[in-house]
Amino acid sequence: DIQMTQSPSSLSASVGDRVTITCRASQTISNYLNWYQQKPGTVPKVLIYATSSLQSGVPSRFSGSGSGTDFTLTISSLQPEDFATYYCQQSFTTPWTFGQGTKVEIK
Amino acid sequence: QITLKESGPTLVKATETLMLTCSLSGISISTRGVGVGWIRQPPGEALEWLALVYWDDDNRYSPSLKSRLTSTKDTSKNQVVLLMTNMDPVDTATYYCAHRKFYGSGSYKGVFDIWGQGIMVTVSS
């Protein structure tokens, strides 16, 4: 299985901050990397797919980059509704695997 | 508009078999290219991919759970069924089904773009 490792596991940030979350794959996954957001008690929601493609309806302050094994999710200006847990997930090969999550908390 | 909804028991006993149903609307499970995934999330923990079910029955399963998992389609009801045998308290989790949106090249790529509401399953000892 391809292991997905996110860093940090959690972070504290203020509204308006630029936030970057990193995801590393244990082997190359080309650009088959997706990002999800999950707020407490709710269903995961896809933000970014294929490394950098913004899902319809997702605000443009979210962006993704990377290739091969190293990827990032960036929130350019953190908003109150962005406090949540973020997961990366690879779909290069089955079994698809998720990272352990990064919890973004209010500072 | 595509929607998915999970149904099944919310409480099972250890050693029993869990059967969950994912009902689809707005899309047919038998349409070429359609895929439905199963994902679970124990309380307070991360997401775990379980299986992908495809329109052509070329299903894929998590290797660590493969011996316990079976997923099939009921095309007449437009449903996907997940069976998990020999349930254990560690299998207590919210179970989701999700629609796979394909992108890229190759049959098994994509992203889960639409999720069901999830069903919380508790396994008692």
PDB file of N, CA, C and O in Angstrom, chain B residues 18-57:
ATOM      1  N   LEU B  18     -21.988  -7.785   8.910  1.00  0.00           N
ATOM      2  CA  LEU B  18     -22.629  -6.492   8.655  1.00  0.00           C
ATOM      3  C   LEU B  18     -23.027  -6.414   7.192  1.00  0.00           C
ATOM      4  O   LEU B  18     -22.226  -6.735   6.299  1.00  0.00           O
ATOM      5  N   MET B  19     -24.258  -5.981   6.936  1.00  0.00           N
ATOM      6  CA  MET B  19     -24.687  -5.717   5.568  1.00  0.00           C
ATOM      7  C   MET B  19     -25.175  -4.284   5.476  1.00  0.00           C
ATOM      8  O   MET B  19     -26.134  -3.899   6.165  1.00  0.00           O
ATOM      9  N   LEU B  20     -24.492  -3.500   4.665  1.00  0.00           N
ATOM     10  CA  LEU B  20     -24.867  -2.107   4.424  1.00  0.00           C
ATOM     11  C   LEU B  20     -25.290  -1.945   2.969  1.00  0.00           C
ATOM     12  O   LEU B  20     -24.717  -2.574   2.082  1.00  0.00           O
ATOM     13  N   THR B  21     -26.258  -1.083   2.769  1.00  0.00           N
ATOM     14  CA  THR B  21     -26.745  -0.811   1.428  1.00  0.00           C
ATOM     15  C   THR B  21     -26.525   0.659   1.099  1.00  0.00           C
ATOM     16  O   THR B  21     -26.783   1.530   1.935  1.00  0.00           O
ATOM     17  N   CYS B  22     -26.056   0.920  -0.088  1.00  0.00           N
ATOM     18  CA  CYS B  22     -25.894   2.281  -0.604  1.00  0.00           C
ATOM     19  C   CYS B  22     -26.878   2.447  -1.763  1.00  0.00           C
ATOM     20  O   CYS B  22     -26.753   1.772  -2.788  1.00  0.00           O
ATOM     21  N   SER B  23     -27.858   3.310  -1.579  1.00  0.00           N
ATOM     22  CA  SER B  23     -28.868   3.565  -2.609  1.00  0.00           C
ATOM     23  C   SER B  23     -28.477   4.805  -3.404  1.00  0.00           C
ATOM     24  O   SER B  23     -28.207   5.861  -2.820  1.00  0.00           O
ATOM     25  N   LEU B  24     -28.439   4.661  -4.712  1.00  0.00           N
ATOM     26  CA  LEU B  24     -28.025   5.739  -5.594  1.00  0.00           C
ATOM     27  C   LEU B  24     -29.243   6.349  -6.289  1.00  0.00           C
ATOM     28  O   LEU B  24     -30.184   5.647  -6.643  1.00  0.00           O
ATOM     29  N   SER B  25     -29.177   7.637  -6.484  1.00  0.00           N
ATOM     30  CA  SER B  25     -30.156   8.304  -7.344  1.00  0.00           C
ATOM     31  C   SER B  25     -29.427   9.327  -8.196  1.00  0.00           C
ATOM     32  O   SER B  25     -28.386   9.847  -7.807  1.00  0.00           O
ATOM     33  N   GLY B  26     -29.959   9.554  -9.386  1.00  0.00           N
ATOM     34  CA  GLY B  26     -29.350  10.497 -10.313  1.00  0.00           C
ATOM     35  C   GLY B  26     -28.271   9.886 -11.170  1.00  0.00           C
ATOM     36  O   GLY B  26     -27.704  10.565 -12.030  1.00  0.00           O
ATOM     37  N   ILE B  27     -27.977   8.633 -10.960  1.00  0.00           N
ATOM     38  CA  ILE B  27     -26.973   7.921 -11.742  1.00  0.00           C
ATOM     39  C   ILE B  27     -27.249   6.433 -11.612  1.00  0.00           C
ATOM     40  O   ILE B  27     -27.730   5.982 -10.578  1.00  0.00           O
ATOM     41  N   SER B  28     -26.931   5.677 -12.690  1.00  0.00           N
ATOM     42  CA  SER B  28     -27.147   4.241 -12.674  1.00  0.00           C
ATOM     43  C   SER B  28     -25.836   3.523 -12.403  1.00  0.00           C
ATOM     44  O   SER B  28     -24.806   3.806 -13.025  1.00  0.00           O
ATOM     45  N   ILE B  29     -25.870   2.576 -11.471  1.00  0.00           N
ATOM     46  CA  ILE B  29     -24.672   1.814 -11.126  1.00  0.00           C
ATOM     47  C   ILE B  29     -24.209   0.962 -12.294  1.00  0.00           C
ATOM     48  O   ILE B  29     -23.050   0.538 -12.333  1.00  0.00           O
ATOM     49  N   SER B  30     -25.062   0.719 -13.278  1.00  0.00           N
ATOM     50  CA  SER B  30     -24.689  -0.128 -14.405  1.00  0.00           C
ATOM     51  C   SER B  30     -24.164   0.673 -15.598  1.00  0.00           C
ATOM     52  O   SER B  30     -23.804   0.087 -16.626  1.00  0.00           O
ATOM     53  N   THR B  31     -24.110   1.993 -15.467  1.00  0.00           N
ATOM     54  CA  THR B  31     -23.580   2.834 -16.540  1.00  0.00           C
ATOM     55  C   THR B  31     -22.073   2.698 -16.598  1.00  0.00           C
ATOM     56  O   THR B  31     -21.395   2.717 -15.568  1.00  0.00           O
ATOM     57  N   ARG B  32     -21.552   2.574 -17.841  1.00  0.00           N
ATOM     58  CA  ARG B  32     -20.114   2.419 -18.028  1.00  0.00           C
ATOM     59  C   ARG B  32     -19.338   3.538 -17.327  1.00  0.00           C
ATOM     60  O   ARG B  32     -19.654   4.728 -17.476  1.00  0.00           O
ATOM     61  N   GLY B  33     -18.331   3.128 -16.580  1.00  0.00           N
ATOM     62  CA  GLY B  33     -17.456   4.088 -15.902  1.00  0.00           C
ATOM     63  C   GLY B  33     -17.865   4.451 -14.482  1.00  0.00           C
ATOM     64  O   GLY B  33     -17.078   5.056 -13.753  1.00  0.00           O
ATOM     65  N   VAL B  34     -19.059   4.040 -14.067  1.00  0.00           N
ATOM     66  CA  VAL B  34     -19.515   4.414 -12.728  1.00  0.00           C
ATOM     67  C   VAL B  34     -18.801   3.576 -11.668  1.00  0.00           C
ATOM     68  O   VAL B  34     -18.645   2.364 -11.804  1.00  0.00           O
ATOM     69  N   GLY B  35     -18.380   4.255 -10.621  1.00  0.00           N
ATOM     70  CA  GLY B  35     -17.762   3.581  -9.493  1.00  0.00           C
ATOM     71  C   GLY B  35     -18.297   4.136  -8.189  1.00  0.00           C
ATOM     72  O   GLY B  35     -18.586   5.335  -8.083  1.00  0.00           O
ATOM     73  N   VAL B  36     -18.441   3.266  -7.210  1.00  0.00           N
ATOM     74  CA  VAL B  36     -18.900   3.659  -5.877  1.00  0.00           C
ATOM     75  C   VAL B  36     -17.905   3.113  -4.863  1.00  0.00           C
ATOM     76  O   VAL B  36     -17.520   1.943  -4.927  1.00  0.00           O
ATOM     77  N   GLY B  37     -17.488   3.976  -3.971  1.00  0.00           N
ATOM     78  CA  GLY B  37     -16.536   3.570  -2.953  1.00  0.00           C
ATOM     79  C   GLY B  37     -17.171   3.411  -1.589  1.00  0.00           C
ATOM     80  O   GLY B  37     -18.239   3.977  -1.313  1.00  0.00           O
ATOM     81  N   TRP B  38     -16.509   2.622  -0.747  1.00  0.00           N
ATOM     82  CA  TRP B  38     -16.876   2.489   0.658  1.00  0.00           C
ATOM     83  C   TRP B  38     -15.687   2.976   1.485  1.00  0.00           C
ATOM     84  O   TRP B  38     -14.539   2.581   1.237  1.00  0.00           O
ATOM     85  N   ILE B  39     -15.988   3.805   2.466  1.00  0.00           N
ATOM     86  CA  ILE B  39     -14.985   4.397   3.335  1.00  0.00           C
ATOM     87  C   ILE B  39     -15.544   4.347   4.755  1.00  0.00           C
ATOM     88  O   ILE B  39     -16.748   4.473   4.959  1.00  0.00           O
ATOM     89  N   ARG B  40     -14.672   4.151   5.742  1.00  0.00           N
ATOM     90  CA  ARG B  40     -15.150   4.193   7.118  1.00  0.00           C
ATOM     91  C   ARG B  40     -14.272   5.111   7.957  1.00  0.00           C
ATOM     92  O   ARG B  40     -13.148   5.442   7.570  1.00  0.00           O
ATOM     93  N   GLN B  41     -14.816   5.508   9.108  1.00  0.00           N
ATOM     94  CA  GLN B  41     -14.110   6.421   9.997  1.00  0.00           C
ATOM     95  C   GLN B  41     -14.470   6.094  11.436  1.00  0.00           C
ATOM     96  O   GLN B  41     -15.564   6.433  11.895  1.00  0.00           O
ATOM     97  N   PRO B  42     -13.556   5.452  12.170  1.00  0.00           N
ATOM     98  CA  PRO B  42     -13.809   5.231  13.607  1.00  0.00           C
ATOM     99  C   PRO B  42     -13.931   6.567  14.325  1.00  0.00           C
ATOM    100  O   PRO B  42     -13.361   7.571  13.876  1.00  0.00           O
ATOM    101  N   PRO B  43     -14.638   6.602  15.435  1.00  0.00           N
ATOM    102  CA  PRO B  43     -14.820   7.868  16.165  1.00  0.00           C
ATOM    103  C   PRO B  43     -13.487   8.546  16.476  1.00  0.00           C
ATOM    104  O   PRO B  43     -12.587   7.926  17.047  1.00  0.00           O
ATOM    105  N   GLY B  44     -13.353   9.791  16.055  1.00  0.00           N
ATOM    106  CA  GLY B  44     -12.149  10.560  16.346  1.00  0.00           C
ATOM    107  C   GLY B  44     -10.919  10.177  15.544  1.00  0.00           C
ATOM    108  O   GLY B  44      -9.829  10.695  15.809  1.00  0.00           O
ATOM    109  N   GLU B  45     -11.087   9.295  14.578  1.00  0.00           N
ATOM    110  CA  GLU B  45      -9.937   8.830  13.807  1.00  0.00           C
ATOM    111  C   GLU B  45     -10.043   9.245  12.338  1.00  0.00           C
ATOM    112  O   GLU B  45     -10.977   9.919  11.923  1.00  0.00           O
ATOM    113  N   ALA B  46      -9.051   8.794  11.566  1.00  0.00           N
ATOM    114  CA  ALA B  46      -8.964   9.185  10.165  1.00  0.00           C
ATOM    115  C   ALA B  46      -9.873   8.327   9.284  1.00  0.00           C
ATOM    116  O   ALA B  46     -10.406   7.302   9.703  1.00  0.00           O
ATOM    117  N   LEU B  47      -9.986   8.759   8.040  1.00  0.00           N
ATOM    118  CA  LEU B  47     -10.745   8.020   7.043  1.00  0.00           C
ATOM    119  C   LEU B  47      -9.968   6.793   6.587  1.00  0.00           C
ATOM    120  O   LEU B  47      -8.739   6.835   6.470  1.00  0.00           O
ATOM    121  N   GLU B  48     -10.688   5.720   6.322  1.00  0.00           N
ATOM    122  CA  GLU B  48     -10.069   4.478   5.845  1.00  0.00           C
ATOM    123  C   GLU B  48     -10.836   3.980   4.623  1.00  0.00           C
ATOM    124  O   GLU B  48     -12.042   3.755   4.685  1.00  0.00           O
ATOM    125  N   TRP B  49     -10.138   3.809   3.513  1.00  0.00           N
ATOM    126  CA  TRP B  49     -10.730   3.306   2.274  1.00  0.00           C
ATOM    127  C   TRP B  49     -10.954   1.809   2.393  1.00  0.00           C
ATOM    128  O   TRP B  49     -10.056   1.059   2.816  1.00  0.00           O
ATOM    129  N   LEU B  50     -12.156   1.350   2.024  1.00  0.00           N
ATOM    130  CA  LEU B  50     -12.476  -0.065   2.146  1.00  0.00           C
ATOM    131  C   LEU B  50     -12.565  -0.767   0.787  1.00  0.00           C
ATOM    132  O   LEU B  50     -12.041  -1.871   0.625  1.00  0.00           O
ATOM    133  N   ALA B  51     -13.260  -0.151  -0.149  1.00  0.00           N
ATOM    134  CA  ALA B  51     -13.526  -0.845  -1.410  1.00  0.00           C
ATOM    135  C   ALA B  51     -13.991   0.126  -2.481  1.00  0.00           C
ATOM    136  O   ALA B  51     -14.457   1.224  -2.193  1.00  0.00           O
ATOM    137  N   LEU B  52     -13.832  -0.323  -3.726  1.00  0.00           N
ATOM    138  CA  LEU B  52     -14.400   0.374  -4.882  1.00  0.00           C
ATOM    139  C   LEU B  52     -15.179  -0.643  -5.692  1.00  0.00           C
ATOM    140  O   LEU B  52     -14.655  -1.719  -6.008  1.00  0.00           O
ATOM    141  N   VAL B  53     -16.399  -0.298  -6.037  1.00  0.00           N
ATOM    142  CA  VAL B  53     -17.270  -1.175  -6.807  1.00  0.00           C
ATOM    143  C   VAL B  53     -17.504  -0.521  -8.153  1.00  0.00           C
ATOM    144  O   VAL B  53     -17.903   0.648  -8.221  1.00  0.00           O
ATOM    145  N   TYR B  54     -17.273  -1.288  -9.207  1.00  0.00           N
ATOM    146  CA  TYR B  54     -17.382  -0.713 -10.548  1.00  0.00           C
ATOM    147  C   TYR B  54     -18.554  -1.282 -11.321  1.00  0.00           C
ATOM    148  O   TYR B  54     -19.050  -2.364 -11.010  1.00  0.00           O
ATOM    149  N   TRP B  55     -18.956  -0.545 -12.342  1.00  0.00           N
ATOM    150  CA  TRP B  55     -20.091  -0.934 -13.166  1.00  0.00           C
ATOM    151  C   TRP B  55     -19.899  -2.312 -13.789  1.00  0.00           C
ATOM    152  O   TRP B  55     -20.873  -3.014 -14.043  1.00  0.00           O
ATOM    153  N   ASP B  56     -18.626  -2.702 -14.007  1.00  0.00           N
ATOM    154  CA  ASP B  56     -18.348  -3.962 -14.679  1.00  0.00           C
ATOM    155  C   ASP B  56     -17.946  -5.060 -13.690  1.00  0.00           C
ATOM    156  O   ASP B  56     -17.421  -6.099 -14.096  1.00  0.00           O
ATOM    157  N   ASP B  57     -18.187  -4.831 -12.403  1.00  0.00           N
ATOM    158  CA  ASP B  57     -17.909  -5.820 -11.339  1.00  0.00           C
ATOM    159  C   ASP B  57     -16.421  -6.057 -11.102  1.00  0.00           C
ATOM    160  O   ASP B  57     -16.058  -6.998 -10.394  1.00  0.00           O
TER     161      ASP B  57
END
